[in-house]
Amino acid sequence: MHQSKRLKEFKKSVTNKFNIYNSLFLSLPYADMENVGMLVPLLFEQCERGLKAGKKPQDILEAFFLNFTDFRTESEQLDFMFRIIQYVERQVVLYDSVEDAAFPKLQEYTGSTSIKDYFQLVDQSKNWDQIAKQLSTFSARIVLTAHPTQFYTPAVLDIISELRALIDNNRIDDIDLTMQQLGLTSLINAKKPTPLDEAKNIIYILRNTYYNAVGQLFQYVKRHTNRPGFDNYDILKLGFWPGGDRDGNPFVTAKITNEVADELRLTLMKCYYNDLKVLRKKLSFKKLQDPLNSLNTKLYKAMFQENYLVGYQEIIESLNEARALLIENYHSLYLDDLNQLIDKVHIFKTHFASLDIRQDHSKHYLSVETILKANDIINESLDELSQEELVNWLLKKDLKLKAKDFEEGIVRDTIANIQQLKAIQEKNGEDGCNRYIISNSEDIFSVLFVFGLFRWSGWKTEEITFDIIPLFETMKGMDASEEVMQYLFDDNTYRAHLERRHNAHTIMLGFSDGTKDGGYLKANWSILKTKETLSKVCKKNGIKAKFFDGRGGPPARGGGKTHRFYAAQTKDVANHEIQLTIQGQTITSTYGTKEQFIHNAEQLLTAGLSNNLFGKEHVISREQRKLIEELSELSFEKYDALKNHDKFMPYLEHRSTLKYYSNANIGSRPGKRGNKSKLTLSDLRAISFVGSWSQLKQNVPGYFGLGSAIQKFKDEGRLNEVKKLYKEVPFFRALMHNSMMSLAKTNFNLTSYMKEDEEFGAFWQVLHSEYKLSEKMLLQISGHKILMEDEAVSRESVKIREKIVLPLLVIQQNALYHITQNSAHKALYEKIVTRSLYGNINASRNSA
């Protein structure tokens, strides 16, 4: 019932409105191209028919130019293709705006559990004592990242916001005017953003959306807990990676990290200043003037002067003084307004969002080796020391380092950054920067190198106010994680550090490289098993385990339905806190408006809390585990064979958009780690790896191997076992739903011309066969007739988005073909490929 009502509302508020407003594009101001809007529907029709008929993209476009245009020269046709790309990009922006405007109406027909629903369940169960205890300690941390698929400038985000508001009120003339503005506004960066640019773009969203959204959500929870004095200001925390995440990004330096920390603090001071400005107009009472005016002056200075600091306690004391005077002398008038500002200050303190530091383990290895060589402790290699000797140096023996003494840039910067973190904590507070994450963790030294580098860089052992977080992202790393964590817990020095960190340990698992390494099912099954194992290890050692998940983007990089993911965790997974990254364009597409942010944040809270208090505790039986294990190994065998196929990397290099990601001005980070000339899968960043499959509309990492695995069970007469698994195990069902989403966004017709390719035809057939088999098998075990059958609105949205970008994708494939033919216009075709990335990324909303 919910689904049919929601679909009806979607067609009324999204599909119909988009079709109406889309017609306004006919008059968008394009120089010498007034008829571009007229030709787009014709081009779409030719693309759709041509691909279904198995025609090559170049043949489709040649026929289109011949039959529907006067463009005869290649230069004229190229110019038109660029115009189409611009046009499609703006159609995507319009569709995003229409869909976002409809979000509140669509939520009226959703079956998801809001905070309001959650509290009603508590009321019915008379469970307030238990929920009050849980709410007083539970926390969700949303960490915003700088992956290079979030590239709308603040100017474009403002236009999108304006369009949302106008569409909501059906102001057609103003919509027309704003779309003309959109037509003349560049949607892409003129040059590659710096890490500071990326940080500022996301801080813009913090200031204009999340600051008020977090405050509003906190107030709702506070009002409905039925307990006076609710003060869990950590119930929803914000984390921040831009400017701190240097894993594979040589442009993030100690200087950048410091600048971003300042930008976060200064922006927060502007938020406080603006709130106080509004409040002062209401609190016009004589006795309140001194504390409020004094605070106003301090905030004004603090929001412009990097070295003028106003501390958290100082702000709170001024507001509390005003609060006491208001209660005592002025009948508590506007007390709620003042309390709301006080609560925001308790939530955001002076940091706004916690700036995380992240670096790859190999860089710490290089740093430690270089430092020990410089101090004549080793001659060439760390292998000269036994494990016991190296651990002793890292945990017990002292060295005094100066960054300037080292020529190697990464070593110098690593030391400089660790040394400056004290100053950042002094300016932004300890919560402003107190986590250090190590990518590609596979042994004890992933954590101990960082601990040792802190000690040698001037931090006293007992004063290291940082959580050191291993990221076990590869299959090897996850396999080693239990032994690594137990070793750390057994070490007296590190255990003492954990006691000072409240006997809690945060651990990241899998992330996006897990799927790249192990395939979709095996990677996610390994993550769940590892979580269960580490939960037991931590509990046995009296440590509170907190798992930090890399999510956002497509299922192949940890994405998919977040609530479904957390609600499907088993009872053996520690559930003290939910922590997750929000990556790429998911920042604006899923958490972009206040309504979206609050809804999705509520989903995080209710998923985590409900696992403890309501519903069935999820248990996967021994037999079910054995089944998943078998399926996981079978799917991995198929995926591993694909990875080792001699055409796997050449196909990505020469038949996909892989190398063009680094040419696009969408992010500061290179497309791969390191600077080796030969492209290897291990060095390839997951974002460009997964994104390239998405641009091809093949989405291989989201399902490859599943079809073959399930078919093997069917051949053995065991298909009913998999059907039962799908029905009874929420975790397995959630993974299958995510794979069905990946399959729904797949269109092999786009690249069917490749089956005739002399070099890659056979490889394309391997990919296509597994796609068809996976679709067939997933429909059989789910009992569905079509993909995403039980998600009608999401399915309809995907369908419209894929329709919008189809001409763009055909143009992209045509350009890739001409590049292989060494066209005289090769440079322009390469530019077309790069430019066409943007619209497809935005249309998919979770493509990379």
Coordinates of C-alpha atoms in Angstrom, one line a residue, residues 265-744:
R265 CA 36.6 26.9 13.2
L266 CA 36.2 30.3 11.5
T267 CA 33.0 29.1 9.7
L268 CA 31.5 27.8 13.0
M269 CA 32.2 31.2 14.6
K270 CA 30.2 32.8 11.7
C271 CA 27.3 30.4 12.4
Y272 CA 27.3 31.3 16.1
Y273 CA 27.6 35.0 15.3
N274 CA 24.6 34.9 13.0
D275 CA 22.5 32.9 15.5
L276 CA 23.5 35.4 18.2
K277 CA 22.6 38.3 16.0
V278 CA 19.0 37.0 15.5
L279 CA 18.8 36.2 19.2
R280 CA 19.9 39.6 20.3
K281 CA 17.0 41.2 18.5
K282 CA 14.7 39.2 20.8
L283 CA 16.7 39.5 24.0
S284 CA 16.6 43.3 24.0
F285 CA 16.6 43.5 27.8
K286 CA 19.0 45.7 29.7
K287 CA 20.7 43.2 32.0
L288 CA 21.5 40.9 29.1
Q289 CA 23.3 43.5 27.1
D290 CA 26.7 43.1 28.7
P291 CA 27.2 39.4 28.3
L292 CA 25.6 39.2 24.9
N293 CA 27.4 42.2 23.5
S294 CA 30.7 41.0 24.9
L295 CA 30.3 37.6 23.3
N296 CA 29.1 39.2 20.0
T297 CA 32.4 41.2 19.8
K298 CA 34.5 38.2 20.5
L299 CA 32.7 36.1 17.9
Y300 CA 33.1 38.9 15.3
K301 CA 36.8 38.9 15.9
A302 CA 37.1 35.1 16.0
M303 CA 35.4 34.6 12.6
F304 CA 37.9 36.8 10.8
Q305 CA 41.1 36.4 12.7
E306 CA 42.8 33.0 12.7
N307 CA 44.8 33.8 15.8
Y308 CA 42.0 35.2 17.9
L309 CA 40.4 32.3 19.7
V310 CA 37.2 32.1 21.7
G311 CA 37.1 28.9 23.7
Y312 CA 34.1 26.5 24.1
Q313 CA 33.8 27.2 27.8
E314 CA 34.1 30.9 27.3
I315 CA 31.1 30.9 24.8
I316 CA 29.1 28.6 27.1
E317 CA 29.7 30.7 30.2
S318 CA 28.6 33.9 28.4
L319 CA 25.4 32.2 27.2
N320 CA 24.7 30.6 30.6
E321 CA 25.1 34.0 32.3
A322 CA 22.6 35.4 29.9
R323 CA 20.3 32.4 30.5
A324 CA 20.4 32.9 34.3
L325 CA 19.6 36.6 34.0
L326 CA 16.7 35.8 31.6
I327 CA 15.1 33.3 34.0
E328 CA 15.6 35.5 37.0
N329 CA 14.6 38.9 35.6
Y330 CA 12.6 38.5 32.4
H331 CA 10.1 35.6 32.8
S332 CA 12.2 33.2 30.7
L333 CA 11.0 35.0 27.6
Y334 CA 12.6 33.4 24.5
L335 CA 14.4 30.9 26.7
D336 CA 13.8 28.1 24.2
D337 CA 15.6 30.1 21.5
L338 CA 18.6 30.7 23.8
N339 CA 18.7 27.1 24.9
Q340 CA 18.8 26.0 21.3
L341 CA 21.9 28.1 20.7
I342 CA 23.5 26.7 23.9
D343 CA 22.8 23.2 22.7
K344 CA 24.4 23.9 19.4
V345 CA 27.5 25.2 21.1
H346 CA 27.6 22.0 23.2
I347 CA 27.3 19.9 20.0
F348 CA 29.8 21.7 17.8
K349 CA 32.1 23.3 20.5
T350 CA 34.8 25.1 18.5
H351 CA 35.6 22.5 15.9
F352 CA 32.3 22.1 13.9
A353 CA 33.4 18.7 12.6
S354 CA 36.2 16.5 13.7
L355 CA 39.1 16.6 11.3
D356 CA 40.4 13.1 10.8
I357 CA 44.0 12.4 9.6
R358 CA 44.4 9.4 7.2
Q359 CA 47.5 8.0 5.6
D360 CA 48.6 4.8 3.9
H361 CA 50.6 2.4 6.0
S362 CA 53.4 2.3 3.4
K363 CA 54.1 6.0 4.0
H364 CA 54.6 5.3 7.7
Y365 CA 56.8 2.4 6.9
L366 CA 59.0 4.7 4.7
S367 CA 59.0 7.4 7.4
V368 CA 60.1 5.0 10.3
E369 CA 62.7 3.4 8.1
T370 CA 64.1 6.7 7.0
I371 CA 64.2 8.0 10.6
L372 CA 66.0 4.9 12.0
K373 CA 68.5 5.1 9.2
A374 CA 69.2 8.8 9.9
N375 CA 69.8 7.9 13.5
D376 CA 72.2 5.0 12.7
I377 CA 69.9 2.4 14.2
I378 CA 69.7 0.5 10.9
N379 CA 71.8 0.6 7.8
E380 CA 69.2 0.1 5.1
S381 CA 66.1 -1.8 6.0
L382 CA 63.8 -2.4 8.9
D383 CA 64.3 -6.1 8.3
E384 CA 67.6 -5.7 10.2
L385 CA 65.6 -5.4 13.4
S386 CA 63.6 -8.3 15.0
Q387 CA 60.0 -7.6 15.7
E388 CA 60.7 -7.3 19.4
E389 CA 63.5 -4.7 18.8
L390 CA 61.4 -2.6 16.5
V391 CA 58.5 -2.6 18.9
N392 CA 60.8 -1.6 21.7
W393 CA 62.0 1.4 19.6
L394 CA 58.5 2.5 18.8
L395 CA 57.0 2.1 22.3
K396 CA 59.9 2.7 24.7
K397 CA 63.0 4.4 23.2
D398 CA 63.1 8.1 22.6
L399 CA 64.2 10.1 19.5
K400 CA 63.9 13.8 18.9
L401 CA 62.9 14.7 15.4
K402 CA 62.9 17.9 13.4
A403 CA 61.0 17.8 10.1
K404 CA 63.5 20.0 8.3
D405 CA 66.3 17.5 8.9
F406 CA 64.7 15.1 6.3
E407 CA 65.0 15.5 2.5
E408 CA 62.2 13.0 1.6
G409 CA 59.1 15.1 1.2
I410 CA 56.6 12.6 2.6
V411 CA 58.8 11.9 5.7
R412 CA 59.3 15.6 6.3
D413 CA 55.5 16.3 6.0
T414 CA 54.5 13.3 8.1
I415 CA 56.6 14.6 11.0
A416 CA 55.5 18.2 10.6
N417 CA 51.9 17.2 10.5
I418 CA 52.1 15.1 13.7
Q419 CA 54.0 17.9 15.5
Q420 CA 51.3 20.5 14.6
L421 CA 48.4 18.4 15.7
K422 CA 48.8 19.7 19.3
A423 CA 48.4 23.2 18.1
I424 CA 45.2 22.3 16.2
Q425 CA 43.8 20.7 19.3
E426 CA 44.7 23.8 21.3
K427 CA 42.8 26.0 18.7
N428 CA 39.8 23.8 17.9
G429 CA 39.6 21.7 21.1
E430 CA 40.6 18.0 21.4
D431 CA 37.4 16.9 19.6
G432 CA 38.6 19.0 16.6
C433 CA 41.3 16.5 15.6
N434 CA 41.8 13.4 17.6
R435 CA 41.7 10.4 15.1
Y436 CA 44.5 9.0 12.9
I437 CA 43.4 6.4 10.4
I438 CA 45.9 4.0 8.7
S439 CA 44.9 2.7 5.2
N440 CA 46.0 -0.8 4.1
S441 CA 46.6 -2.0 7.7
E442 CA 47.8 -5.6 7.7
D443 CA 50.0 -6.1 10.7
I444 CA 50.7 -4.7 14.2
F445 CA 53.0 -2.1 12.8
S446 CA 50.2 -0.3 11.1
V447 CA 49.2 1.0 14.5
L448 CA 52.6 0.9 16.3
F449 CA 54.4 3.0 13.6
V450 CA 51.9 5.8 14.2
F451 CA 52.2 5.5 17.9
G452 CA 56.0 5.6 17.6
L453 CA 55.9 8.6 15.2
F454 CA 53.8 10.5 17.7
R455 CA 56.3 9.8 20.5
W456 CA 59.4 10.7 18.4
S457 CA 57.6 13.9 17.2
G458 CA 57.4 15.4 20.6
W459 CA 54.2 13.8 22.1
K460 CA 54.7 12.3 25.6
T461 CA 53.5 8.7 25.7
E462 CA 50.9 9.5 28.3
E463 CA 49.7 12.6 26.5
I464 CA 48.8 11.2 23.1
T465 CA 45.2 12.4 22.8
F466 CA 44.6 10.5 19.6
D467 CA 42.7 7.4 18.6
I468 CA 44.8 5.3 16.2
I469 CA 42.5 3.6 13.9
P470 CA 43.6 0.7 11.6
L471 CA 41.7 0.3 8.3
F472 CA 41.8 -3.4 7.5
E473 CA 40.6 -3.0 3.9
T474 CA 42.2 -5.9 2.0
M475 CA 41.2 -9.6 2.4
K476 CA 44.7 -10.1 3.9
G477 CA 44.2 -7.3 6.3
M478 CA 40.9 -8.6 7.5
D479 CA 42.3 -12.1 8.0
A480 CA 45.1 -10.7 10.1
S481 CA 43.0 -8.3 12.2
E482 CA 42.1 -10.6 15.1
E483 CA 45.8 -11.4 15.8
V484 CA 46.8 -7.7 15.3
M485 CA 44.2 -6.4 17.8
Q486 CA 45.0 -9.1 20.4
Y487 CA 48.7 -8.3 20.2
L488 CA 47.9 -4.6 20.8
F489 CA 45.6 -5.3 23.7
D490 CA 48.3 -7.5 25.3
D491 CA 51.0 -4.8 25.1
N492 CA 51.2 -2.9 28.4
T493 CA 52.2 0.4 26.8
Y494 CA 49.4 0.4 24.2
R495 CA 46.9 -0.9 26.8
A496 CA 47.7 2.0 29.0
H497 CA 47.1 4.3 26.1
L498 CA 43.6 2.7 25.6
E499 CA 42.8 3.2 29.2
R500 CA 43.4 6.9 28.7
R501 CA 41.2 6.7 25.6
H502 CA 38.2 5.4 27.7
N503 CA 38.9 1.7 26.9
A504 CA 37.4 2.0 23.4
H505 CA 38.9 1.2 20.1
T506 CA 37.6 2.3 16.7
I507 CA 38.3 -0.1 13.7
M508 CA 37.7 0.4 10.0
L509 CA 37.0 -2.7 7.9
G510 CA 36.8 -3.4 4.2
F511 CA 36.1 0.0 2.8
S512 CA 36.0 0.3 -1.0
D513 CA 39.2 -1.7 -1.7
G514 CA 37.7 -4.8 -0.1
T515 CA 35.3 -5.3 -3.0
K516 CA 38.0 -4.4 -5.5
D517 CA 40.2 -7.1 -3.9
G518 CA 37.7 -9.9 -3.0
G519 CA 34.6 -9.3 -5.1
Y520 CA 31.2 -8.2 -3.8
L521 CA 29.9 -11.1 -1.8
K522 CA 33.2 -12.3 -0.3
A523 CA 34.3 -8.8 0.7
N524 CA 31.0 -8.0 2.5
W525 CA 30.7 -11.4 4.1
S526 CA 34.4 -11.1 5.3
I527 CA 33.6 -7.7 6.8
L528 CA 30.7 -9.1 8.8
K529 CA 32.6 -12.1 10.0
T530 CA 35.6 -9.9 10.9
K531 CA 33.3 -7.5 12.8
E532 CA 31.9 -10.4 14.8
T533 CA 35.4 -11.8 15.6
L534 CA 36.7 -8.4 16.6
S535 CA 33.6 -7.7 18.7
K536 CA 34.4 -10.9 20.7
V537 CA 38.1 -10.0 21.0
C538 CA 37.4 -6.5 22.2
K539 CA 34.7 -7.7 24.7
K540 CA 37.1 -10.4 26.0
N541 CA 39.7 -7.7 26.7
G542 CA 37.3 -5.2 28.2
I543 CA 37.5 -2.9 25.2
K544 CA 34.5 -1.2 23.6
A545 CA 34.6 -1.9 19.9
K546 CA 33.4 0.9 17.5
F547 CA 33.2 0.0 13.9
F548 CA 33.8 2.7 11.3
D549 CA 32.3 1.8 7.9
G550 CA 33.2 3.2 4.5
R551 CA 29.8 3.9 2.9
G552 CA 28.2 6.2 0.4
G553 CA 28.6 5.8 -3.4
P554 CA 27.5 2.6 -5.1
P555 CA 27.2 -0.9 -3.5
A556 CA 30.6 -1.8 -5.0
R557 CA 32.2 0.9 -2.7
G558 CA 30.2 0.1 0.4
G559 CA 27.1 2.0 -0.5
G560 CA 23.5 0.9 -0.9
K561 CA 20.6 1.4 1.5
T562 CA 22.3 2.5 4.8
H563 CA 19.4 1.7 7.1
R564 CA 19.0 -1.7 5.6
F565 CA 22.8 -2.3 6.1
Y566 CA 22.8 -1.5 9.8
A567 CA 19.5 -3.1 10.6
A568 CA 20.8 -6.4 9.1
Q569 CA 23.9 -6.6 11.4
T570 CA 23.9 -9.7 13.6
K571 CA 23.6 -9.6 17.4
D572 CA 27.3 -10.6 17.6
V573 CA 28.5 -7.2 16.1
A574 CA 29.2 -4.6 18.8
N575 CA 26.7 -1.7 18.5
H576 CA 28.0 1.0 20.7
E577 CA 28.2 3.6 18.0
I578 CA 27.5 3.9 14.3
Q579 CA 30.3 5.5 12.3
L580 CA 30.3 5.9 8.5
T581 CA 31.8 7.9 5.7
I582 CA 29.6 9.8 3.3
Q583 CA 31.4 9.8 0.0
G584 CA 31.4 11.7 -3.3
Q585 CA 28.1 13.1 -4.6
T586 CA 26.2 11.2 -1.9
I587 CA 27.0 14.2 0.3
T588 CA 24.6 16.3 -1.7
S589 CA 22.3 13.6 -3.2
T590 CA 21.4 11.8 0.1
Y591 CA 22.3 14.4 2.7
G592 CA 22.0 17.5 0.6
T593 CA 18.9 19.2 2.0
K594 CA 17.9 19.7 5.7
E595 CA 15.0 17.3 5.2
Q596 CA 17.2 14.6 3.6
F597 CA 19.9 15.0 6.2
I598 CA 17.4 14.7 9.1
H599 CA 15.6 11.7 7.5
N600 CA 18.8 9.8 6.8
A601 CA 20.4 10.7 10.2
E602 CA 17.2 9.4 11.8
Q603 CA 17.5 6.2 9.9
L604 CA 21.0 5.7 11.3
L605 CA 19.9 6.3 14.8
T606 CA 16.8 4.1 14.6
A607 CA 18.7 1.3 12.9
G608 CA 21.3 1.3 15.7
L609 CA 18.9 1.7 18.6
S610 CA 16.3 -0.8 17.3
N611 CA 18.9 -3.5 17.1
N612 CA 19.3 -3.3 20.8
L613 CA 15.6 -2.8 21.9
F614 CA 13.1 -4.0 19.3
G615 CA 12.5 -6.6 16.7
K616 CA 14.4 -9.8 16.2
E617 CA 18.0 -10.1 17.1
H618 CA 19.6 -11.3 13.9
V619 CA 21.3 -14.6 14.2
I620 CA 22.9 -16.4 11.2
S621 CA 22.8 -20.2 12.0
R622 CA 25.7 -22.5 11.4
E623 CA 24.0 -24.0 8.4
Q624 CA 23.2 -20.5 6.9
R625 CA 26.8 -19.4 7.5
K626 CA 28.1 -22.5 5.7
L627 CA 25.8 -21.6 2.7
I628 CA 27.0 -18.0 2.6
E629 CA 30.6 -19.2 2.8
E630 CA 30.1 -21.6 -0.1
L631 CA 28.4 -18.9 -2.2
S632 CA 31.1 -16.4 -1.3
E633 CA 34.0 -18.7 -2.3
L634 CA 32.3 -19.6 -5.6
S635 CA 31.6 -16.0 -6.5
F636 CA 35.2 -15.1 -5.5
E637 CA 36.6 -17.8 -7.8
K638 CA 34.7 -16.3 -10.7
Y639 CA 35.7 -12.7 -9.8
D640 CA 39.3 -13.7 -9.1
A641 CA 39.5 -15.4 -12.5
L642 CA 38.3 -12.2 -14.1
K643 CA 40.9 -10.1 -12.3
N644 CA 43.6 -12.4 -13.5
H645 CA 42.3 -12.4 -17.1
D646 CA 45.1 -11.0 -19.3
K647 CA 42.6 -8.5 -20.8
F648 CA 41.3 -7.2 -17.4
M649 CA 43.6 -4.2 -16.9
P650 CA 44.1 -3.5 -20.7
Y651 CA 40.3 -3.4 -21.1
L652 CA 39.9 -0.8 -18.4
E653 CA 42.9 1.2 -19.7
H654 CA 41.9 1.2 -23.4
R655 CA 38.1 0.7 -23.5
S656 CA 36.9 2.6 -20.5
T657 CA 37.1 6.1 -19.1
L658 CA 39.6 5.1 -16.4
K659 CA 42.5 7.3 -17.4
Y660 CA 40.2 10.3 -18.0
Y661 CA 39.2 10.6 -14.4
S662 CA 42.6 12.2 -13.6
N663 CA 42.1 14.7 -16.4
A664 CA 38.7 15.9 -15.1
N665 CA 38.8 18.8 -12.8
I666 CA 36.6 17.1 -10.2
G667 CA 39.1 16.3 -7.5
S668 CA 42.6 17.1 -6.2
R669 CA 43.5 13.4 -5.8
P670 CA 45.4 11.4 -8.5
G671 CA 43.5 8.4 -9.9
K672 CA 46.0 5.9 -8.4
R673 CA 48.4 5.5 -5.5
G674 CA 52.1 5.9 -6.2
N675 CA 53.7 6.9 -9.5
K676 CA 54.6 3.6 -11.2
S677 CA 54.3 3.8 -15.0
K678 CA 52.6 0.4 -15.3
L679 CA 49.0 0.5 -14.1
T680 CA 48.3 -2.2 -11.5
L681 CA 45.0 -3.1 -9.7
S682 CA 46.5 -2.7 -6.3
D683 CA 47.6 0.9 -6.9
L684 CA 44.3 1.8 -8.6
R685 CA 42.0 3.8 -6.5
A686 CA 38.6 2.2 -5.9
I687 CA 36.8 5.4 -7.0
S688 CA 38.2 5.4 -10.5
F689 CA 38.0 1.6 -10.7
V690 CA 34.3 1.4 -9.8
G691 CA 33.5 4.7 -11.6
S692 CA 34.9 3.4 -14.8
W693 CA 32.7 0.3 -14.8
S694 CA 29.8 2.7 -14.0
Q695 CA 30.6 4.9 -17.0
L696 CA 30.6 1.8 -19.2
K697 CA 27.2 0.9 -17.7
Q698 CA 28.7 -2.5 -16.8
N699 CA 28.9 -2.1 -13.0
V700 CA 31.0 -5.3 -12.7
P701 CA 32.2 -4.9 -9.1
G702 CA 28.6 -4.8 -7.8
Y703 CA 27.6 -8.3 -8.8
F704 CA 30.2 -10.2 -10.8
G705 CA 30.4 -13.8 -9.7
L706 CA 27.0 -14.0 -8.0
G707 CA 25.3 -15.5 -11.0
S708 CA 27.8 -18.3 -11.4
A709 CA 27.8 -19.1 -7.7
I710 CA 24.0 -19.4 -7.5
Q711 CA 23.9 -21.3 -10.8
K712 CA 26.3 -23.9 -9.3
F713 CA 23.8 -24.4 -6.4
K714 CA 21.0 -24.8 -9.0
D715 CA 22.9 -27.3 -11.0
E716 CA 23.3 -29.4 -7.8
G717 CA 19.5 -29.1 -7.0
R718 CA 20.1 -26.7 -4.1
L719 CA 18.5 -23.5 -5.4
N720 CA 15.8 -23.7 -2.7
E721 CA 18.5 -23.4 -0.1
V722 CA 19.6 -20.1 -1.5
K723 CA 15.9 -18.9 -1.8
K724 CA 15.5 -19.8 1.9
L725 CA 18.7 -17.9 2.7
Y726 CA 17.4 -14.8 0.9
K727 CA 14.1 -15.0 2.8
E728 CA 15.4 -15.7 6.3
V729 CA 18.8 -13.8 6.5
P730 CA 18.4 -10.0 6.4
F731 CA 22.2 -9.5 5.9
F732 CA 22.2 -11.7 2.8
R733 CA 19.0 -10.2 1.5
A734 CA 20.5 -6.7 1.9
L735 CA 23.5 -7.6 -0.2
M736 CA 21.3 -9.2 -2.9
H737 CA 19.2 -6.0 -3.0
N738 CA 22.3 -3.9 -3.5
S739 CA 23.5 -6.1 -6.3
M740 CA 20.0 -5.9 -8.0
M741 CA 20.5 -2.1 -7.8
S742 CA 23.8 -2.4 -9.6
L743 CA 22.3 -4.6 -12.2
A744 CA 19.4 -2.2 -12.7

